[in-house]
Amino acid sequence: MRLLLDTGAMASEPRVISVSKGLEEGSLQRMSEVIAEELGLPAARVAVLAGPSHAEEVCRRLPTATVAAAQARPFALAVQRLFSTDYFRVYTHTDVAGVELGGTLKNVFAIGCGISDGLGFGDNTRAALMTRGLNEMARNGVRMGAQLLTFFGLAGMGDLIVTCLSRHSRNHQLGEKIGKGLSPGQALAEMTMVAEGYKTAPSADALAGKLAISCPLIHEVYDVLYKGKDPRQSLHDLMSRETPSEWQDLPEGIVQ
Amino acid sequence: MRLLLDTGAMASEPRVISVSKGLEEGSLQRMSEVIAEELGLPAARVAVLAGPSHAEEVCRRLPTATVAAAQARPFALAVQRLFSTDYFRVYTHTDVAGVELGGTLKNVFAIGCGISDGLGFGDNTRAALMTRGLNEMARNGVRMGAQLLTFFGLAGMGDLIVTCLSRHSRNHQLGEKIGKGLSPGQALAEMTMVAEGYKTAPSADALAGKLAISCPLIHEVYDVLYKGKDPRQSLHDLMSRETPSEWQDLPEGIVQ
């Protein structure tokens, strides 16, 4: 979280930029909603900065592209102006929900990719898990009022790629340990930092259940983490489902 | 290419499944179009099998998910039945153009990712290049009559991931050599197998030009490969462009 003190028309109103991720347990609220509620601010005063941006690499000034989202474009543009440099590129968005959900749900799929890598599977499996994961993310998000295209941009696909593939990702590390044979409890005990996806998985599974959207990947990760399901059995169950076309449960007419 | 001899209603009509990729130089035709023309078949008799499926891993029976596309669903379903196993999953599609374009344009972006890795950049840069690459791919494809969502599925995003990140990818290898300082000519001379993206880059750049779609990534890869442009200058030019919102040039109303 970071306070933005703008000298323009917005100077008199406190505004917040959230760089936090997650869904609140129970309420399933996004972080900008929690921040607005706790600080007693209107939702329009909370912007979100997200995207594929490992801090370790931003510090080294490696080229990075991100998104700033706020309900009103001028606030998003102010965040863009504040953070843009020649190595940190900021695109603007007004789809706050989509940008936040992308950064949240990806952690569950990063655990799934880690499990696959730990089991010794290859690039094909990982690409399939990531693509089908983004599919689940997008279908959930649209039903929560997010815009479909947001998930195919930097806050969705971009952040998913960085998290699923990076050696910096704690969620991937957790999954990999489980894929190699540790129980979830043993794997968690070996972690020195929090793997957010572990906490997000039950909320994500509950969310999909509440929206009645078929999300087999989220569900299998949840079952492995919390129900003691064998990861190989999970993968077998995923592969032997009926194979429909790629896009199900999208509201009719959303794409022409 | 592989002949499909079906015993059902389609038995009397020769049909072809294409597993080739690329755009024909000059005509910019897709491979299924070239096959139909050369064999004197209607386009409806050529199906396409594509997606993130390195042969090396399919041989080892590692879990893989792909798409079969044909103009009519029954033909796609016949391909699905023919190839589906418990480690090779096939989704069906009727968007032949989209499925083929995904498999073609990805090679250009894989060279771009290789260049970035060769220059020593990190996960953030690679994720940004892949996400913006898919954005260019989708915007071109939609204008060529493909369906937007196809690019966010296995034949688009999935295949892009596998190609941009895999040690098996020749296109990535070519880019990496250039990023490390070899000229394109020197890098090509060191390659023992064809990097398809080298041939696709001029066609892709011509295609974007013909459709008047802004595709800065395709253009910079082309300039590095064919015009002697310094990769660092290319990256600088990409990062210092005006930063709009993520989706430009999409036909109005395509997404609600």
XYZ file of C-alpha atoms in Angstrom:
512
model
C 0.000 0.000 0.000
C 1.263 3.443 -0.797
C -0.263 6.874 -0.388
C -0.557 9.010 -3.476
C -0.288 12.728 -2.799
C -1.294 14.411 -6.008
C -1.019 18.168 -6.436
C -3.892 18.330 -8.942
C -7.637 18.246 -8.512
C -7.392 15.171 -6.306
C -5.161 16.784 -3.683
C -7.814 17.187 -1.024
C -9.035 13.592 -1.132
C -7.000 10.797 0.420
C -6.361 8.033 -2.092
C -4.717 4.666 -1.775
C -2.847 2.432 -4.211
C -3.121 -1.233 -3.281
C -0.356 -3.655 -4.179
C -1.826 -6.402 -1.992
C -3.327 -9.624 -3.304
C -5.820 -12.188 -2.115
C -9.449 -12.826 -1.271
C -10.562 -12.306 2.318
C -11.532 -15.584 3.950
C -15.269 -15.870 4.467
C -16.338 -12.630 2.788
C -14.363 -13.411 -0.423
C -13.791 -9.665 -0.808
C -10.907 -8.376 -2.924
C -8.127 -6.409 -1.203
C -9.181 -3.006 -2.566
C -12.650 -3.654 -1.152
C -11.193 -4.558 2.246
C -8.987 -1.444 2.213
C -11.901 0.838 1.265
C -14.079 -0.681 3.972
C -11.441 -0.536 6.715
C -10.388 3.039 5.893
C -13.949 4.211 5.301
C -13.156 5.372 1.771
C -15.338 5.100 -1.340
C -14.129 2.264 -3.630
C -13.281 4.843 -6.305
C -10.457 6.160 -4.090
C -8.543 2.864 -4.119
C -6.416 2.043 -7.188
C -4.537 -1.185 -7.837
C -1.052 -1.674 -9.293
C -0.414 -5.212 -10.549
C 1.177 -7.344 -13.236
C 4.259 -9.514 -13.790
C 6.719 -7.654 -11.605
C 8.999 -9.618 -9.295
C 10.424 -7.041 -6.901
C 13.861 -8.684 -7.150
C 13.975 -7.812 -10.854
C 12.415 -4.359 -10.628
C 15.188 -3.449 -8.151
C 17.717 -4.481 -10.799
C 15.907 -2.207 -13.285
C 15.089 -5.073 -15.643
C 12.358 -4.102 -18.149
C 8.921 -4.651 -16.599
C 5.352 -3.946 -17.761
C 2.432 -3.537 -15.340
C -1.127 -2.217 -15.121
C -2.687 0.501 -12.952
C -6.432 0.137 -12.435
C -8.943 2.536 -10.950
C -12.663 3.010 -11.445
C -12.033 6.350 -13.148
C -9.399 6.720 -15.856
C -7.865 9.976 -14.452
C -6.844 8.228 -11.210
C -5.314 5.338 -13.199
C -3.441 7.872 -15.337
C -2.120 9.580 -12.189
C -0.751 6.235 -10.950
C 0.773 5.665 -14.387
C 2.534 9.051 -14.285
C 3.773 8.411 -10.757
C 5.415 5.056 -11.461
C 6.439 5.097 -15.140
C 10.169 5.027 -15.878
C 12.222 3.835 -18.838
C 12.346 0.338 -17.330
C 8.899 0.221 -15.651
C 6.001 0.510 -18.100
C 2.448 1.079 -16.804
C -0.725 0.468 -18.839
C -4.001 1.909 -17.526
C -7.237 0.050 -16.802
C -10.642 0.744 -15.319
C -11.375 -2.926 -14.552
C -10.296 -3.013 -10.915
C -11.994 -6.357 -10.185
C -10.351 -8.100 -13.134
C -6.884 -6.815 -12.320
C -7.208 -7.923 -8.684
C -8.660 -11.359 -9.410
C -5.867 -12.132 -11.873
C -3.244 -11.486 -9.221
C -5.110 -13.638 -6.700
C -6.172 -16.800 -8.513
C -2.847 -17.268 -10.318
C -1.258 -18.452 -7.066
C -3.490 -21.526 -7.013
C -2.397 -22.483 -10.525
C 1.245 -21.832 -9.665
C 0.920 -24.509 -6.983
C -0.607 -26.808 -9.625
C 2.313 -26.183 -12.008
C 4.765 -26.822 -9.201
C 3.081 -30.155 -8.460
C 3.334 -31.122 -12.143
C 7.024 -30.181 -12.259
C 7.642 -32.056 -9.015
C 6.024 -35.160 -10.498
C 8.513 -34.919 -13.382
C 6.087 -33.845 -16.103
C 7.235 -31.541 -18.876
C 6.593 -28.340 -20.792
C 3.449 -29.678 -22.472
C 1.742 -30.427 -19.160
C 2.736 -27.108 -17.662
C 1.464 -25.152 -20.697
C -1.832 -27.061 -20.557
C -2.263 -26.372 -16.825
C -1.531 -22.656 -17.269
C -3.870 -22.289 -20.247
C -6.715 -24.157 -18.606
C -6.015 -22.243 -15.373
C -6.410 -18.918 -17.142
C -9.620 -20.271 -18.646
C -10.998 -20.980 -15.151
C -9.800 -17.605 -13.904
C -11.493 -15.746 -16.766
C -14.799 -17.597 -16.440
C -14.938 -16.879 -12.703
C -13.918 -13.270 -13.187
C -16.514 -12.472 -15.817
C -19.228 -13.762 -13.539
C -17.904 -11.471 -10.789
C -18.227 -8.447 -13.059
C -14.683 -8.297 -14.416
C -13.942 -7.745 -18.113
C -12.902 -10.808 -20.090
C -9.939 -9.177 -21.838
C -8.319 -8.158 -18.567
C -7.440 -11.814 -17.938
C -5.635 -12.030 -21.274
C -3.460 -9.037 -20.436
C -0.584 -8.335 -18.064
C -2.570 -8.714 -14.809
C -3.945 -12.093 -15.911
C -1.829 -14.065 -18.329
C 1.322 -11.992 -17.661
C 1.229 -12.446 -13.908
C 0.282 -16.120 -14.289
C 3.341 -16.752 -16.488
C 5.743 -15.079 -14.095
C 4.332 -16.895 -11.098
C 4.073 -20.354 -12.644
C 7.546 -20.357 -14.136
C 9.760 -18.345 -11.893
C 12.343 -19.597 -9.447
C 11.247 -16.662 -7.267
C 7.719 -18.061 -6.833
C 6.947 -19.477 -3.407
C 3.697 -21.003 -4.631
C 5.529 -22.961 -7.285
C 8.056 -24.126 -4.672
C 5.274 -25.379 -2.403
C 3.704 -27.356 -5.248
C 7.024 -28.803 -6.325
C 7.699 -30.189 -2.847
C 4.282 -31.852 -2.844
C 4.844 -33.245 -6.347
C 8.099 -34.766 -5.115
C 6.270 -36.664 -2.405
C 6.003 -34.452 0.704
C 2.597 -34.116 2.327
C 1.170 -30.562 2.230
C 1.931 -30.256 5.959
C 5.561 -31.317 5.509
C 5.947 -29.002 2.494
C 4.511 -26.012 4.394
C 6.858 -26.683 7.313
C 9.834 -26.431 4.956
C 8.744 -23.036 3.569
C 10.366 -19.930 5.054
C 7.923 -17.523 3.386
C 4.155 -17.594 2.910
C 2.745 -19.303 -0.198
C -0.407 -17.230 -0.716
C -2.036 -19.806 -2.964
C -2.376 -22.233 -0.063
C -4.749 -19.803 1.644
C -6.436 -18.772 -1.609
C -7.305 -22.302 -2.764
C -10.264 -22.862 -0.380
C -11.646 -19.369 -1.117
C -11.258 -19.930 -4.866
C -12.957 -23.317 -4.657
C -15.775 -21.820 -2.582
C -16.120 -18.972 -5.073
C -16.408 -21.327 -8.049
C -18.924 -23.388 -6.112
C -20.971 -20.318 -5.221
C -20.992 -19.198 -8.872
C -21.681 -22.801 -10.044
C -18.767 -22.655 -12.502
C -16.913 -25.858 -13.340
C -13.293 -25.306 -12.281
C -11.657 -28.747 -12.149
C -8.117 -27.410 -11.756
C -8.911 -25.237 -8.757
C -10.854 -28.121 -7.268
C -8.059 -30.680 -7.712
C -5.440 -28.340 -6.217
C -7.758 -27.810 -3.264
C -8.271 -31.558 -2.844
C -4.506 -32.209 -2.909
C -3.770 -29.414 -0.408
C -6.613 -30.021 2.036
C -8.115 -33.468 1.446
C -4.987 -35.607 1.151
C -5.676 -36.516 -2.470
C -2.759 -38.115 -4.335
C -1.486 -35.648 -6.996
C -1.128 -38.427 -9.587
C -4.757 -39.379 -9.082
C -5.712 -35.701 -9.501
C -3.875 -35.490 -12.785
C -5.421 -38.725 -13.969
C -8.888 -37.407 -13.110
C -8.185 -34.149 -14.968
C -7.006 -35.961 -18.096
C -9.872 -38.428 -18.208
C -12.715 -35.933 -17.934
C -15.000 -35.576 -20.935
C -13.313 -33.254 -23.399
C -15.630 -30.500 -24.548
C -14.712 -27.403 -26.525
C -12.395 -24.992 -24.718
C -14.873 -22.368 -23.535
C -17.828 -23.344 -21.348
C -20.036 -21.347 -18.988
C -19.249 -17.970 -20.529
C -22.300 -15.724 -20.564
C -23.867 -15.895 -24.016
C -22.938 -13.165 -26.466
C -19.969 -11.888 -24.491
C -17.706 -12.447 -27.482
C -19.058 -11.939 -31.007
C 0.301 -34.328 -42.656
C -1.578 -37.535 -42.089
C -4.434 -39.181 -43.946
C -7.551 -39.951 -41.978
C -9.466 -42.984 -43.228
C -12.759 -42.929 -41.416
C -15.177 -45.840 -41.696
C -18.239 -43.651 -41.139
C -20.144 -41.286 -43.377
C -16.931 -39.598 -44.446
C -15.331 -42.769 -45.845
C -15.710 -41.904 -49.516
C -14.133 -38.446 -49.241
C -10.391 -38.046 -48.851
C -9.596 -35.894 -45.843
C -6.345 -34.495 -44.514
C -5.149 -33.531 -41.057
C -2.503 -30.842 -41.167
C 0.135 -30.622 -38.470
C 2.210 -28.122 -40.471
C 2.726 -24.504 -39.465
C 3.569 -21.260 -41.209
C 2.366 -18.633 -43.668
C 3.275 -19.080 -47.321
C 5.681 -16.390 -48.490
C 4.035 -13.915 -50.809
C 0.470 -15.266 -50.671
C 0.406 -15.257 -46.820
C -1.864 -18.301 -46.992
C -2.167 -20.662 -44.023
C -0.935 -24.251 -44.399
C -4.424 -25.815 -44.553
C -5.231 -23.423 -47.395
C -2.054 -24.389 -49.239
C -2.806 -28.106 -48.737
C -6.406 -27.731 -49.964
C -5.254 -25.798 -53.012
C -2.408 -28.159 -53.924
C -4.518 -31.301 -53.464
C -7.591 -29.798 -55.096
C -9.735 -30.392 -51.996
C -12.425 -28.151 -50.505
C -11.140 -26.340 -47.388
C -13.707 -28.223 -45.286
C -11.767 -31.458 -45.928
C -8.610 -30.246 -44.184
C -8.482 -30.341 -40.382
C -5.705 -29.004 -38.153
C -4.191 -30.560 -35.033
C -2.232 -28.075 -32.907
C -1.383 -26.939 -29.395
C 1.445 -27.178 -26.852
C 2.796 -30.599 -27.769
C 6.543 -31.065 -28.053
C 6.963 -34.401 -29.839
C 9.824 -35.341 -27.499
C 7.405 -35.253 -24.569
C 4.421 -36.868 -26.313
C 6.715 -39.834 -27.088
C 7.423 -40.109 -23.365
C 3.640 -40.117 -22.746
C 3.780 -36.974 -20.614
C 0.306 -35.420 -20.185
C -0.483 -33.152 -23.140
C -3.564 -31.148 -24.209
C -4.202 -30.105 -27.830
C -6.954 -28.873 -30.157
C -8.416 -30.349 -33.345
C -10.032 -27.803 -35.644
C -12.200 -28.306 -38.709
C -14.883 -26.164 -40.323
C -17.541 -28.700 -39.319
C -17.703 -30.085 -35.781
C -18.154 -33.779 -36.851
C -14.778 -33.794 -38.607
C -13.123 -32.217 -35.550
C -14.782 -34.831 -33.356
C -13.471 -37.610 -35.640
C -9.923 -36.262 -35.206
C -10.503 -36.079 -31.454
C -11.593 -39.728 -31.349
C -8.628 -40.792 -33.466
C -5.940 -39.189 -31.300
C -7.329 -39.094 -27.736
C -5.550 -41.261 -25.182
C -5.203 -41.070 -21.413
C -2.110 -38.874 -21.818
C -3.106 -36.948 -24.981
C -6.204 -34.794 -24.532
C -7.904 -33.232 -27.596
C -10.375 -30.331 -27.446
C -12.464 -29.596 -30.551
C -12.720 -26.313 -32.450
C -14.312 -24.964 -35.592
C -11.999 -21.939 -35.837
C -9.409 -23.339 -38.241
C -7.880 -19.929 -39.029
C -7.370 -19.060 -35.367
C -5.815 -22.392 -34.501
C -3.368 -22.143 -37.422
C -2.403 -18.519 -36.843
C -1.599 -19.205 -33.188
C 0.862 -21.917 -34.153
C 2.488 -19.664 -36.734
C 2.953 -16.271 -35.123
C 4.187 -17.662 -31.799
C 7.547 -18.473 -33.385
C 8.272 -14.791 -33.948
C 7.655 -14.022 -30.279
C 9.752 -17.014 -29.213
C 12.688 -15.402 -31.020
C 11.898 -12.161 -29.166
C 11.898 -13.974 -25.806
C 15.181 -15.663 -26.696
C 16.722 -12.284 -27.462
C 15.542 -10.942 -24.088
C 16.971 -13.959 -22.260
C 20.227 -13.666 -24.217
C 20.509 -10.028 -23.175
C 20.255 -11.167 -19.546
C 16.777 -9.834 -18.797
C 14.504 -11.694 -16.417
C 11.103 -13.227 -15.851
C 9.290 -9.871 -15.819
C 10.535 -8.938 -19.287
C 9.771 -12.355 -20.719
C 6.214 -12.345 -19.297
C 5.637 -8.856 -20.727
C 6.909 -9.898 -24.181
C 4.721 -13.022 -24.224
C 1.610 -11.172 -23.075
C 2.055 -8.327 -25.517
C 2.925 -10.876 -28.225
C -0.340 -12.710 -27.677
C -2.083 -9.343 -27.829
C -0.574 -8.678 -31.292
C -1.397 -12.216 -32.401
C -5.048 -11.910 -31.330
C -5.547 -8.501 -32.937
C -4.132 -9.732 -36.258
C -6.095 -12.959 -36.110
C -9.456 -11.347 -35.450
C -8.990 -9.140 -38.475
C -8.260 -12.262 -40.544
C -11.563 -13.825 -39.488
C -10.350 -15.891 -36.527
C -12.226 -15.969 -33.209
C -10.735 -13.947 -30.387
C -11.024 -16.662 -27.736
C -9.030 -19.151 -29.808
C -5.883 -17.144 -29.077
C -6.471 -17.422 -25.336
C -6.701 -21.199 -25.545
C -4.280 -24.056 -26.126
C -3.463 -23.209 -29.771
C -2.653 -19.591 -28.872
C -1.475 -18.975 -25.336
C -0.652 -22.654 -24.699
C 1.544 -23.049 -27.735
C 3.150 -19.660 -27.126
C 4.122 -20.669 -23.579
C 5.669 -23.945 -24.650
C 7.612 -22.327 -27.471
C 8.856 -19.275 -25.607
C 10.041 -21.156 -22.558
C 11.192 -24.551 -23.661
C 14.713 -25.784 -24.050
C 13.400 -27.731 -27.049
C 12.497 -24.534 -28.972
C 14.769 -23.728 -31.899
C 13.257 -20.271 -32.250
C 14.144 -19.421 -28.689
C 17.692 -20.722 -29.272
C 18.110 -18.510 -32.339
C 16.980 -15.436 -30.405
C 19.213 -16.248 -27.449
C 22.299 -16.395 -29.662
C 21.437 -12.981 -31.112
C 20.813 -11.560 -27.639
C 24.252 -12.779 -26.609
C 25.875 -10.802 -29.413
C 25.938 -12.932 -32.569
C 24.648 -11.354 -35.774
C 21.522 -13.057 -37.191
C 23.712 -14.548 -39.948
C 26.198 -15.988 -37.438
C 23.371 -17.312 -35.250
C 21.639 -19.010 -38.199
C 24.937 -20.632 -39.256
C 25.216 -22.203 -35.792
C 21.706 -23.731 -35.956
C 21.423 -27.379 -37.003
C 17.635 -27.246 -37.424
C 15.312 -24.669 -38.992
C 13.961 -21.862 -36.787
C 10.593 -21.290 -38.451
C 10.120 -17.865 -36.896
C 12.998 -16.458 -38.945
C 11.003 -17.103 -42.123
C 7.684 -16.109 -40.538
C 8.855 -12.699 -39.274
C 8.788 -10.912 -42.677
C 5.390 -12.464 -43.550
C 4.008 -11.490 -40.139
C 5.316 -7.939 -40.468
C 3.853 -7.709 -43.991
C 0.540 -9.057 -42.710
C 0.319 -6.492 -39.915
C 1.230 -3.779 -42.411
C -1.429 -4.932 -44.854
C -4.063 -4.963 -42.096
C -2.793 -1.620 -40.724
C -2.501 -3.062 -37.198
C 0.140 -1.682 -34.857
C 2.401 -4.628 -33.939
C 5.564 -3.141 -32.463
C 6.928 -6.471 -31.202
C 6.672 -8.226 -34.567
C 8.195 -5.165 -36.192
C 11.167 -4.961 -33.826
C 11.942 -8.692 -34.169
C 11.844 -8.233 -37.949
C 14.168 -5.214 -37.760
C 16.666 -7.115 -35.601
C 16.626 -10.183 -37.863
C 16.671 -8.456 -41.239
C 17.735 -4.823 -40.815
C 20.693 -5.156 -38.489
C 18.977 -3.279 -35.651
C 20.670 -3.557 -32.262
C 18.422 -5.609 -29.901
C 19.048 -3.226 -26.992
C 17.867 -0.307 -29.108
C 14.768 -2.340 -30.053
C 13.937 -2.962 -26.440
C 14.504 0.684 -25.579
C 12.150 1.706 -28.397
C 9.497 -0.749 -27.184
C 9.682 0.517 -23.598
C 9.570 4.199 -24.486
C 6.501 4.078 -26.731
C 3.412 5.902 -25.546
C 1.592 3.643 -23.117
C -2.089 3.322 -23.958
C -4.560 0.868 -22.507
C -3.840 -2.781 -23.298
C -6.295 -3.408 -26.126
C -6.186 -1.257 -29.266
C -7.462 -1.862 -32.814
C -9.972 -4.532 -31.826
C -13.156 -4.260 -33.899
C -15.763 -2.377 -31.867
C -18.271 -4.483 -29.955
C -16.343 -7.728 -30.254
C -16.284 -8.108 -26.481
C -19.219 -6.923 -24.380
